[in-house]
Coordinates of C-alpha atoms and ligand atoms in Angstrom, one line a residue:
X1 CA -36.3 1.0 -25.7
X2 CA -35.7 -1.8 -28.1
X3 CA -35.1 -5.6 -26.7
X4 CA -31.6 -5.8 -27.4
X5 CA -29.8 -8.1 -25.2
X6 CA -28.5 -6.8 -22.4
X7 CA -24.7 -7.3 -22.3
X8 CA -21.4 -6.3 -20.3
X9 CA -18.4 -5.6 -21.2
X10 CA -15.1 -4.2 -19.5
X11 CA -13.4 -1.1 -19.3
X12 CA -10.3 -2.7 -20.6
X13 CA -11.8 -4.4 -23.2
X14 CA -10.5 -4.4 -26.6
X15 CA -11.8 -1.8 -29.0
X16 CA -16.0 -2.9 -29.9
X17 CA -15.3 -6.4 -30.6
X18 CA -19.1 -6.5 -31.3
X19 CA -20.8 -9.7 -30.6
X20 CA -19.2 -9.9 -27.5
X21 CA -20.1 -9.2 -23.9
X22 CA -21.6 -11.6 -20.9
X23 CA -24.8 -11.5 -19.3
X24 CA -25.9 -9.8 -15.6
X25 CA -25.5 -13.2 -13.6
X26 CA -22.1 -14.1 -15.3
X27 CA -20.6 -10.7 -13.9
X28 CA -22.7 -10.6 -10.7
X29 CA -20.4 -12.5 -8.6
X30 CA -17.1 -12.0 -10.6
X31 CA -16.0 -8.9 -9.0
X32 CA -13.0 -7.2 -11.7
X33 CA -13.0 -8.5 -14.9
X34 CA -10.3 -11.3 -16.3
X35 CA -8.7 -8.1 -17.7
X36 CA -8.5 -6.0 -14.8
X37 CA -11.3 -3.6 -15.7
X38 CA -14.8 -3.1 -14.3
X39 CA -18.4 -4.5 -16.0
X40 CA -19.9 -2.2 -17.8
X41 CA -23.4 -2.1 -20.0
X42 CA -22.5 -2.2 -23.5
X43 CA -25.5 0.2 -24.3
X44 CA -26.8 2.5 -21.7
X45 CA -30.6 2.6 -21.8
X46 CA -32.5 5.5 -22.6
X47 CA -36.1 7.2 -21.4
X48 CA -38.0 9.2 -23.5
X49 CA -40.0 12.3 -21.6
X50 CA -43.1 10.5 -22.6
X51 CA -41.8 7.1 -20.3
X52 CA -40.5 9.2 -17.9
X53 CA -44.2 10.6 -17.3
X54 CA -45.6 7.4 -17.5
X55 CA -43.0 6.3 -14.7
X56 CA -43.7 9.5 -12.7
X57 CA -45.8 8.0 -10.0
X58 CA -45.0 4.9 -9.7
X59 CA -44.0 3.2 -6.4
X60 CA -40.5 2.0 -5.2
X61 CA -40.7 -1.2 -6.2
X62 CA -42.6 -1.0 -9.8
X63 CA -39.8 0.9 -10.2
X64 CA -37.1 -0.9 -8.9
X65 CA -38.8 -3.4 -11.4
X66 CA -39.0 -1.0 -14.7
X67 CA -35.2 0.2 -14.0
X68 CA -33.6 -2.9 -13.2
X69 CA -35.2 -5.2 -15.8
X70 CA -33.5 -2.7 -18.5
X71 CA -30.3 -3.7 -17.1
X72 CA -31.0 -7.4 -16.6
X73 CA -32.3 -10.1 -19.1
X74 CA -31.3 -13.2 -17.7
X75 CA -33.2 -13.7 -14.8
X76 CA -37.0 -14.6 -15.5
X77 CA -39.3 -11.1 -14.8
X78 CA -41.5 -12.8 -11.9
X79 CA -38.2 -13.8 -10.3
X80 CA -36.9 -10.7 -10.8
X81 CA -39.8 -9.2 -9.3
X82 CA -39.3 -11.0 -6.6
X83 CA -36.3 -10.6 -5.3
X84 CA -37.0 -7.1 -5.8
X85 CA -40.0 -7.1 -3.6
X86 CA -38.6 -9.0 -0.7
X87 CA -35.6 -6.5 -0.9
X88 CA -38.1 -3.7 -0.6
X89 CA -40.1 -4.1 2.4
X90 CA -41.5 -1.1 4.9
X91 CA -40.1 -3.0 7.4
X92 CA -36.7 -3.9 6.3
X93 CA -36.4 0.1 5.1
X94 CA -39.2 1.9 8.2
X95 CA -40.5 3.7 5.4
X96 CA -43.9 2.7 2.5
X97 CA -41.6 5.0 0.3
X98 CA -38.2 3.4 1.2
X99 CA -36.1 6.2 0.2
X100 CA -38.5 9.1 1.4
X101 CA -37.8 12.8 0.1
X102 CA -37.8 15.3 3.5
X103 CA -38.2 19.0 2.3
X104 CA -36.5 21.4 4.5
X105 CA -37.4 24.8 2.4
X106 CA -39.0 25.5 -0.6
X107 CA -36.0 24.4 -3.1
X108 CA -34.1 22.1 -0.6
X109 CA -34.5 18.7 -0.6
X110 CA -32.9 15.6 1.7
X111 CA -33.1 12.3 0.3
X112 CA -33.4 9.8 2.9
X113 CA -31.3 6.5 1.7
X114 CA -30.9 6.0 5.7
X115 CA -33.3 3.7 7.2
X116 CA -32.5 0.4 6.5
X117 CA -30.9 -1.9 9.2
X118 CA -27.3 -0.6 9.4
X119 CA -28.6 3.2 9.5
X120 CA -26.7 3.9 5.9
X121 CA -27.2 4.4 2.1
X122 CA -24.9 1.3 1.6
X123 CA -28.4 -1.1 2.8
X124 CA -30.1 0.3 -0.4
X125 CA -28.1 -1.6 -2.8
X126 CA -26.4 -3.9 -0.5
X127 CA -30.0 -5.8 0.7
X128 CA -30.7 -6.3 -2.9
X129 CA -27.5 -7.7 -3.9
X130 CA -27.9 -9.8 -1.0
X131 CA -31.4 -11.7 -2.7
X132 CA -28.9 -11.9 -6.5
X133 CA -26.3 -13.9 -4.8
X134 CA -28.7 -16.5 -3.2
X135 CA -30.4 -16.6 -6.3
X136 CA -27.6 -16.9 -8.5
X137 CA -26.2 -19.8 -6.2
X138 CA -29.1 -21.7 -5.6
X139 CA -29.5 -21.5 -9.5
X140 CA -25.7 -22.8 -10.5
X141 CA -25.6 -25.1 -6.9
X142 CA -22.9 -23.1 -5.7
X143 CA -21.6 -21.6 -2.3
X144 CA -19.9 -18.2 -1.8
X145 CA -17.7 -17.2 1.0
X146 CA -17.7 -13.7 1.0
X147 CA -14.5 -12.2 2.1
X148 CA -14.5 -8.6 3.2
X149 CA -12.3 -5.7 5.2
X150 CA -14.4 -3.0 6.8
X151 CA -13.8 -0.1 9.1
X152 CA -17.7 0.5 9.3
X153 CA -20.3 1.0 6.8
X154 CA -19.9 -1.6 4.4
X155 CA -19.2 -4.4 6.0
X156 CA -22.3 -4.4 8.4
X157 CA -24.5 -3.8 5.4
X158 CA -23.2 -6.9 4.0
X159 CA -23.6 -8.4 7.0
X160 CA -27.4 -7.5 7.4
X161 CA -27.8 -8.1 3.6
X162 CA -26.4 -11.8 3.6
X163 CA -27.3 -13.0 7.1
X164 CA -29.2 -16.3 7.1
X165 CA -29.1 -16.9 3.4
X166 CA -28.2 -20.0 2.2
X167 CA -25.4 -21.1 0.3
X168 CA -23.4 -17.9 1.8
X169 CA -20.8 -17.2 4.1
X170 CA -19.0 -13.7 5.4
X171 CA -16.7 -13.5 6.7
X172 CA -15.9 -9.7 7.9
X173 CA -12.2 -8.4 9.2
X174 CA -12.3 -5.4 11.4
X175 CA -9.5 -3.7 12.6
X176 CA -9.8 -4.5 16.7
X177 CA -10.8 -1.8 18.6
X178 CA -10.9 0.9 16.3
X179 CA -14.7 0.8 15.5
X180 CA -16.9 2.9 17.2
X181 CA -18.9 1.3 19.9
X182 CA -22.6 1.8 18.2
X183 CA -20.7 0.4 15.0
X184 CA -18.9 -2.8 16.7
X185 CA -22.2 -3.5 18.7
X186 CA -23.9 -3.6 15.2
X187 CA -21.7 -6.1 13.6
X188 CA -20.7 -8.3 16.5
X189 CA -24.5 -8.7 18.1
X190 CA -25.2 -10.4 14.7
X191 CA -25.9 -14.1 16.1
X192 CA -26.1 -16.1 12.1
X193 CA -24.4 -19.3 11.9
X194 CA -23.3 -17.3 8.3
X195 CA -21.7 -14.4 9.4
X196 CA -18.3 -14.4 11.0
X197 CA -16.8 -11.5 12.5
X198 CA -13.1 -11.0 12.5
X199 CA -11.3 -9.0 14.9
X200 CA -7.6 -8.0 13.7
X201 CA -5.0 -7.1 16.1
X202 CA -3.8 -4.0 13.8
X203 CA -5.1 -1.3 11.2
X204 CA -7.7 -1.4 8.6
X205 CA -4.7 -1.5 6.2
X206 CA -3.7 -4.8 8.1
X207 CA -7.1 -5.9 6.9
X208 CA -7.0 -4.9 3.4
X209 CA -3.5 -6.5 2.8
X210 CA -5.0 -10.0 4.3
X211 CA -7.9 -10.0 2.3
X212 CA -5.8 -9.0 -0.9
X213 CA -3.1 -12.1 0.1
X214 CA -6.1 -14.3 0.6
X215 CA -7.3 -13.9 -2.9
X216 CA -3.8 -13.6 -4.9
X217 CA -4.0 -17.1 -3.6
X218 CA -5.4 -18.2 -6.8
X219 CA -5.5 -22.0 -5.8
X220 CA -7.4 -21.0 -2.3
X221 CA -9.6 -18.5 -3.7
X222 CA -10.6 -21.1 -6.3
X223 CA -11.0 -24.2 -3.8
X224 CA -13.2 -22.4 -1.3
X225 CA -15.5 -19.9 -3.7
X226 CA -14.3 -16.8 -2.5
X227 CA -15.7 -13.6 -3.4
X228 CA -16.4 -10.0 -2.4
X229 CA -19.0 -7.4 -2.4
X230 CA -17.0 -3.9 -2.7
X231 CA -18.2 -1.2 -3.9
X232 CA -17.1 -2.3 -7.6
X233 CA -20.2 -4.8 -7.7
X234 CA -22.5 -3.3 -10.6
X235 CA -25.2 -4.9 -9.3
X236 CA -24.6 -2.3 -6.2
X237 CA -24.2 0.8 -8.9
X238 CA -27.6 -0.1 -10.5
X239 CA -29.7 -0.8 -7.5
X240 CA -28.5 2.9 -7.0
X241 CA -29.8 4.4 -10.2
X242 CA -33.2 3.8 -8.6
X243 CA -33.4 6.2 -5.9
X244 CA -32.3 9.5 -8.3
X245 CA -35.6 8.8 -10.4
X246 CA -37.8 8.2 -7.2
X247 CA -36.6 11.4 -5.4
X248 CA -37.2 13.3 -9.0
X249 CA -40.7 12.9 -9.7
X250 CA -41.0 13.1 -5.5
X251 CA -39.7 16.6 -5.8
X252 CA -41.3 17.5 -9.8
X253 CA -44.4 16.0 -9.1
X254 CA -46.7 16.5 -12.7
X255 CA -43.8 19.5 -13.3
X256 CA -41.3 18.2 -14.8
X257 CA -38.0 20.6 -14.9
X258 CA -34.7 19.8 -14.2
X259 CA -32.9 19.0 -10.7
X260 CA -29.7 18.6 -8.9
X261 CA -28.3 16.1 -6.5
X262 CA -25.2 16.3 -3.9
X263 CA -23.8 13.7 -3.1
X264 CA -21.1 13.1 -0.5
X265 CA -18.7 10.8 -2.2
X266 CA -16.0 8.5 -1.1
X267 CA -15.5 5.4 -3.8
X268 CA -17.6 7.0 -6.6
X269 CA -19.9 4.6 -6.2
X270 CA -23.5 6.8 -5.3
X271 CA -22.3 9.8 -7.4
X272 CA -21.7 7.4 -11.0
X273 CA -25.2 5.6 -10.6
X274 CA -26.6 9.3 -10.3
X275 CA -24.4 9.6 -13.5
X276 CA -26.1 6.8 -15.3
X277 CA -29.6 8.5 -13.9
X278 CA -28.6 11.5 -16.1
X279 CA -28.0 9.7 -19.3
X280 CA -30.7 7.4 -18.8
X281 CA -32.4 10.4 -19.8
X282 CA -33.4 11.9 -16.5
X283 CA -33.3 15.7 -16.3
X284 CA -30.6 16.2 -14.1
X285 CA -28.5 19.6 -14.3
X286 CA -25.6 19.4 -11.8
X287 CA -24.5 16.4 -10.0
X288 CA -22.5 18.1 -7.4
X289 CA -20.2 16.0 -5.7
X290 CA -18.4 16.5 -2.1
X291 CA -15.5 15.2 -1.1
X292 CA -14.0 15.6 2.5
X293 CA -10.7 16.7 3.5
X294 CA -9.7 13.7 1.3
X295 CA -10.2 15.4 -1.9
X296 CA -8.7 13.5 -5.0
X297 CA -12.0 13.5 -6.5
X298 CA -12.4 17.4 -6.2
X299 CA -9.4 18.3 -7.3
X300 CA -9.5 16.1 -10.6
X301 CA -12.9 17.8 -11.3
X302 CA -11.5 21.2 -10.8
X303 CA -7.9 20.6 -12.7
X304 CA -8.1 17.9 -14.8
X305 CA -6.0 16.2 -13.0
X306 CA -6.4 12.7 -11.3
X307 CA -3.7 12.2 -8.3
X308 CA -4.3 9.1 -5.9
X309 CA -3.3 9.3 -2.8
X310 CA -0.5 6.8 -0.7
X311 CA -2.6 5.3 2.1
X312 CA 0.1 7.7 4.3
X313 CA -1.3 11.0 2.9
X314 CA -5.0 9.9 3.5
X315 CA -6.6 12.4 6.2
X316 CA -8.3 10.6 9.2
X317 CA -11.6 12.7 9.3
X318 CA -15.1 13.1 10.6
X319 CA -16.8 11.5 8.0
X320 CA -14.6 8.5 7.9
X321 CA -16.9 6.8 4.9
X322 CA -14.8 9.3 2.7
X323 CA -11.8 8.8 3.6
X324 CA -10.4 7.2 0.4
X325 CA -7.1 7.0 -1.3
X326 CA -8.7 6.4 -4.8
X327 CA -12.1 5.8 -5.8
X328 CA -12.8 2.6 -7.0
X329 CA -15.8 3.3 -9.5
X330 CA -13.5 6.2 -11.2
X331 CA -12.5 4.2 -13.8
X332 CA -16.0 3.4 -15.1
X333 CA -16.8 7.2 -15.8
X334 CA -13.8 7.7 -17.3
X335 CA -14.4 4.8 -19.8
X336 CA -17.7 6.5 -20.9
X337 CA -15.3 10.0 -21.3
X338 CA -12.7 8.2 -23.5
X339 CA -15.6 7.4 -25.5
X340 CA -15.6 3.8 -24.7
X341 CA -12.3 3.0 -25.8
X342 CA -11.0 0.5 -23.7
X343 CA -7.5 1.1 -24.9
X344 CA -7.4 4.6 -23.7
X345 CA -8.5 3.6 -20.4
X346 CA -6.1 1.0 -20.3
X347 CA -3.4 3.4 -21.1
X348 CA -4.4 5.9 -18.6
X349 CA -4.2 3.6 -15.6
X350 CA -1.1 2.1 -16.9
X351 CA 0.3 5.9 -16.1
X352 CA -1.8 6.1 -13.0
X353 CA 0.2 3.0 -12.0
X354 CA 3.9 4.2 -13.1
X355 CA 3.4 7.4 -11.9
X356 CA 0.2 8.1 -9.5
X357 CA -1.6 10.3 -11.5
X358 CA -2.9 11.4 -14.9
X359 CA -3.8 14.5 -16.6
X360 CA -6.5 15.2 -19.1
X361 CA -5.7 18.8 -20.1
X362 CA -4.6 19.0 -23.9
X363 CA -7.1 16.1 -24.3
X364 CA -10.2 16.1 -26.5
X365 CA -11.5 14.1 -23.2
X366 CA -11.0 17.5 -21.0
X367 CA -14.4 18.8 -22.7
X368 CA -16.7 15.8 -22.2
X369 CA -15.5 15.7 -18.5
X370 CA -17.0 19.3 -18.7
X371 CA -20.5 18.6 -20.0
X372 CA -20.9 15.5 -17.9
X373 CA -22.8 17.3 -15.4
X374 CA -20.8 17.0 -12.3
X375 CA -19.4 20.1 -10.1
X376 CA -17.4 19.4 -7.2
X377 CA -15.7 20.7 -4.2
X378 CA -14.8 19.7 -0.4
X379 CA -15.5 20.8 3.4
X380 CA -13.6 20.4 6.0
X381 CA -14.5 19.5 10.0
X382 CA -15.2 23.0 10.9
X383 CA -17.2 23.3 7.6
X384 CA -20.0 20.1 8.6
X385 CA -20.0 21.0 12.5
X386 CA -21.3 24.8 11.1
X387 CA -23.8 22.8 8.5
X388 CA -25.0 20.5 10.9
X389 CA -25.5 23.4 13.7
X390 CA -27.2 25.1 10.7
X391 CA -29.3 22.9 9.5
X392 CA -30.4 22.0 12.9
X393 CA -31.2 25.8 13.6
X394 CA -33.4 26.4 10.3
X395 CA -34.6 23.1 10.1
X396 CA -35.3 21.1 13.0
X397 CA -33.6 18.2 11.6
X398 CA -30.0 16.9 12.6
X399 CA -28.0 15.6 9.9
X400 CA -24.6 13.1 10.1
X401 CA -21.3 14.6 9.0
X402 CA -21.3 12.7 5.2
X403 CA -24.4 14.4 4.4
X404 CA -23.4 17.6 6.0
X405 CA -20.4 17.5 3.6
X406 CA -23.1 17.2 0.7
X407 CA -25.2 19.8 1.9
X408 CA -22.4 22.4 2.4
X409 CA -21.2 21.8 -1.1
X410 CA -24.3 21.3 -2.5
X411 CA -25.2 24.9 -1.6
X412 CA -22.1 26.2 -2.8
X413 CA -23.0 25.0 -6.2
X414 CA -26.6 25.2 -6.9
X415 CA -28.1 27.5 -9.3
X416 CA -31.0 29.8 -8.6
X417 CA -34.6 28.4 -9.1
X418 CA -33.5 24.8 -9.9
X419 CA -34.2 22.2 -7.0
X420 CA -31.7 20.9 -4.9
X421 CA -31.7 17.8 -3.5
X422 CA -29.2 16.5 -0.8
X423 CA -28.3 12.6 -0.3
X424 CA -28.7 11.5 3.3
X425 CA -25.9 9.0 3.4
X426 CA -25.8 7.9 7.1
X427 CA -28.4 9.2 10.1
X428 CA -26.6 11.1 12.7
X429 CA -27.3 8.3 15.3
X430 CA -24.1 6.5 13.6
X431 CA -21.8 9.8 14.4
X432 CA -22.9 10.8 17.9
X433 CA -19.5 12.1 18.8
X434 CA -19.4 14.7 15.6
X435 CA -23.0 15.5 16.6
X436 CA -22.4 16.4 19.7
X437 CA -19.6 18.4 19.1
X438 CA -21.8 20.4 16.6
X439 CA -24.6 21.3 18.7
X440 CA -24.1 20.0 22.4
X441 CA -26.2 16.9 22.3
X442 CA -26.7 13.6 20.7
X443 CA -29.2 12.5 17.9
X444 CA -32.0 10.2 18.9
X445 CA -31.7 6.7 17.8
X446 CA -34.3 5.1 16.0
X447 CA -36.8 2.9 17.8
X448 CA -35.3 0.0 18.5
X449 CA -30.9 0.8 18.5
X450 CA -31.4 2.2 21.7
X451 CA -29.4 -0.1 23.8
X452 CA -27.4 -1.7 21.1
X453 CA -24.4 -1.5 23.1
X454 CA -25.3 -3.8 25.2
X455 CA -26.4 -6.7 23.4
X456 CA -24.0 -9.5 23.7
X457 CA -21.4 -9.7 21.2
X458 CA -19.5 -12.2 19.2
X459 CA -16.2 -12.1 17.1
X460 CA -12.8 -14.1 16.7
X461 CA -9.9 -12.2 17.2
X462 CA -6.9 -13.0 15.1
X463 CA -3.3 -11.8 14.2
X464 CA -2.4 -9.9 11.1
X465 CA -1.9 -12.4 9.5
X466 CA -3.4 -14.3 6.3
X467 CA -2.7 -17.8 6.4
X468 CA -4.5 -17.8 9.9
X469 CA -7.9 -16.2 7.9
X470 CA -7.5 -19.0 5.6
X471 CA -7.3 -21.8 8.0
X472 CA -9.9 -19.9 9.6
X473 CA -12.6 -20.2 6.3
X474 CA -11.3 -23.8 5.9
X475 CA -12.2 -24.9 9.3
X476 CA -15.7 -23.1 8.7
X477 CA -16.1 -24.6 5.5
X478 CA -16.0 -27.8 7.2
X479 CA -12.9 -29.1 5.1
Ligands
PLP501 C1 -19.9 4.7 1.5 C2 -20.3 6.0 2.0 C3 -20.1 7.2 1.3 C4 -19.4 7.2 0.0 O1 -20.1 6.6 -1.1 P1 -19.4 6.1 -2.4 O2 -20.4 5.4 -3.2 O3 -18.2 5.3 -2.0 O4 -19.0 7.4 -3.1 C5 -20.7 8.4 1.8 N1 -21.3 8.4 3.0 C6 -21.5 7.3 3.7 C7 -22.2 7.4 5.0 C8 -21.0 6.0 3.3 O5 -21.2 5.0 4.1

């Protein structure tokens, strides 16, 4: 690796410009680019086999360290070091190896991203990201307000991530009674002067629309530092990259010898960083990716194809992480298939926004898309109640419904004799009911969730309705 600066650039950009491109603290907190695109490294980094042995056995965090600082020029290596190792801890993650390899048969591999606070992969990246912004703000003298919409997953991540820090405030809108119990008690015990819950009387749509009128209000969003931390953060895609390259030499050992990964796969987020794993230089033969009943992401890798969904035709299902309309990070991969050509992707989502969807067949892209290493396909309920009933038979071990979507398709598309190794997205304690209905009992909780339920709670309940958020982060912004 030479020490060419690091740079970012968007996947709108003009055609190579050259010179240009900003830093990894200038597009940290910026969340889409001026242009409407997503950051993107100019240059992806590349491992030799010879670094990749030397890498081999190294722990979470020296590694954390040697990935990362690839991607990252601007922040000073002990400071990046640690922020890193404060992210990292045994405790924070109940685990010396943080993202622990379980084998369940010779061949078959679960990769447990699982067992940080909020029982999900989305803590991985998420308490990381959560060191950056109080870095980067204590740096430049700045305060955030973080504004978010969540039915579940990521906005208690964010929450645990970014409670207590200085300099930062969340506030989190939740559709009102529609959370599950376990996952309300999660967010709403959180006692932080920081964190501010937000009950909406209405949908998670309802949610989504006042966040989206909140920050179309350019003079607001300005005035009171509001940002985000969706899944479009590329800080969040590159903590990820980390985890592929630990579970690889976990299951290679001194081998060597390719592997493959399922992935259950919702905003493309997981899946693209195992992406950037693979042409980093890691051997990785099939990135298989599962999609739920929700399945734009399948069919595009089957057809060519790339249809999103009205928020209408999306499925309500069992492994409600998934259940997407479009996936966010999407437009990143295809920006590396167009060859890098801003224009083209520009011109493609310019369709995608006249007339839903666009089709690659008859394109020289059609090919690359191919030979990128990802295989897809989808389950349905009945298909993860049989894989978690299975893998609890064989195995012993009871999976959630995310990764049973994963494993299901990751056995459908893995070849003979090369490793498979399935992503554990959420621990079956966050999906009791699913469980349940699988094999006639609940999952254990982990030591310490066990009465969750019954902490006392805290959150504001408001109307659909924006300018009442915004006099709401006024009032808590003490102006
Ligand atoms: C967010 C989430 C996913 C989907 O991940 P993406 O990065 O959006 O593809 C899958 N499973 C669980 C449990 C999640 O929380």
């Amino acid at each position: 690796m030479t020490n060419q600066d690091m740079r970012y650039i968007s996947t709108r950009g003009e055609q190579k410009s050259g010179q240009s491109g900003k830093p990894f603290c200038d597009i940290l907190l910026e969340g889409l680019a001026p242009d409407g695109g997503l950051a993107v490294p100019a240059v992806c980094p590349h491992f030799d086999a010879a670094t990749l042995r030397e890498m081999s056995g190294l722990g979470y965090r020296d590694l954390a360290f040697r990935i990362l600082s690839e991607f990252i020029d601007d922040i000073p290596a002990v400071d990046l070091r640690a922020l890193i190792d404060s992210a990292y801890t045994p405790e924070t993650f109940r685990s010396a190896d943080i993202t622990p390899v379980r084998t369940l048969e010779p061949g078959l591999h679960l990769l447990q991203l699982s067992n940080g606070p909020t029982l999900a992969f989305k803590d991985v990246a998420m308490q990381l990201l959560g060191n950056f912004f109080q870095y980067v703000l204590h740096k430049r003298g700045e305060t955030l307000n973080i504004l978010g919409a969540t039915s579940g997953d990521t906005g208690s991540a964010a929450e645990y991530a970014m409670r207590g820090k200085h300099n930062i405030r969340v506030f989190m809108l939740s559709p009102h009674g529609k959370m599950s119990p376990f996952q309300r008690a999660q967010m709403y015990s959180l006692s932080d002067a920081n964190i501010y819950n937000i009950a909406v009387r209405g949908v998670f749509d309802d949610c989504q629309d006042m966040v989206k009128a909140v920050s179309n209000d350019l003079a607001f969003k300005a005035r009171y530092h509001i940002g985000s931390v969706n899944s479009i953060n590329w800080a969040r895609i590159v903590a990820q990259v980390v985890y592929y390259f630990k579970a690889y030499f976990a299951v290679t050992g001194a081998q060597g010898g390719a592997v493959s990964f399922s992935v259950p796969t919702g905003n493309f987020g997981n899946i693209f960083a195992g992406y950037m794993a693979r042409r980093m230089g890691l051997p990785i033969s099939r990135l298989i990716l599962a999609t739920n009943e929700n399945n734009v992401l399948d069919e595009f890798f089957r057809t060519g194809v790339y249809r999103v969904r009205a928020s209408s035709e999306v499925v309500e299902t069992s492994s409600p992480s998934m259940d997407i309309s479009k996936a966010s990070n999407f437009e990143r991969y295809m920006f590396d298939m167009v060859g890098g050509n801003g224009d083209a992707v520009r011109e493609l989502w310019s369709r995608l926004q006249s007339s839903g969807q666009f089709d690659l067949a008859g394109t020289p892209w059609i090919e690359r898309v191919r030979n990128s290493g990802i295989v897809s396909g989808h389950s349905t309920h009945a298909d993860r109640l049989a894989t978690i009933r299975d893998v609890h038979a064989r195995h012993g071990y009871i999976v959630d419904t995310h990764t049973a979507d994963g494993i299901k398709v990751g056995l459908d598309n893995r070849e003979p004799g090369i490793p498979l190794i399935c992503l554990e997205t959420a621990l079956a304690a966050k999906f009791e009911h699913a469980v349940q209905e699988a094999i006639g009992r609940a999952p254990e909780r982990p030591a310490g969730y066990e009465n969750i339920e019954n902490l006392p709670q805290r959150c504001e309940v408001m109307e659909s309705d924006a300018e009442a958020v915004k006099r709401f982060i006024a009032a808590a912004s003490g102006n």
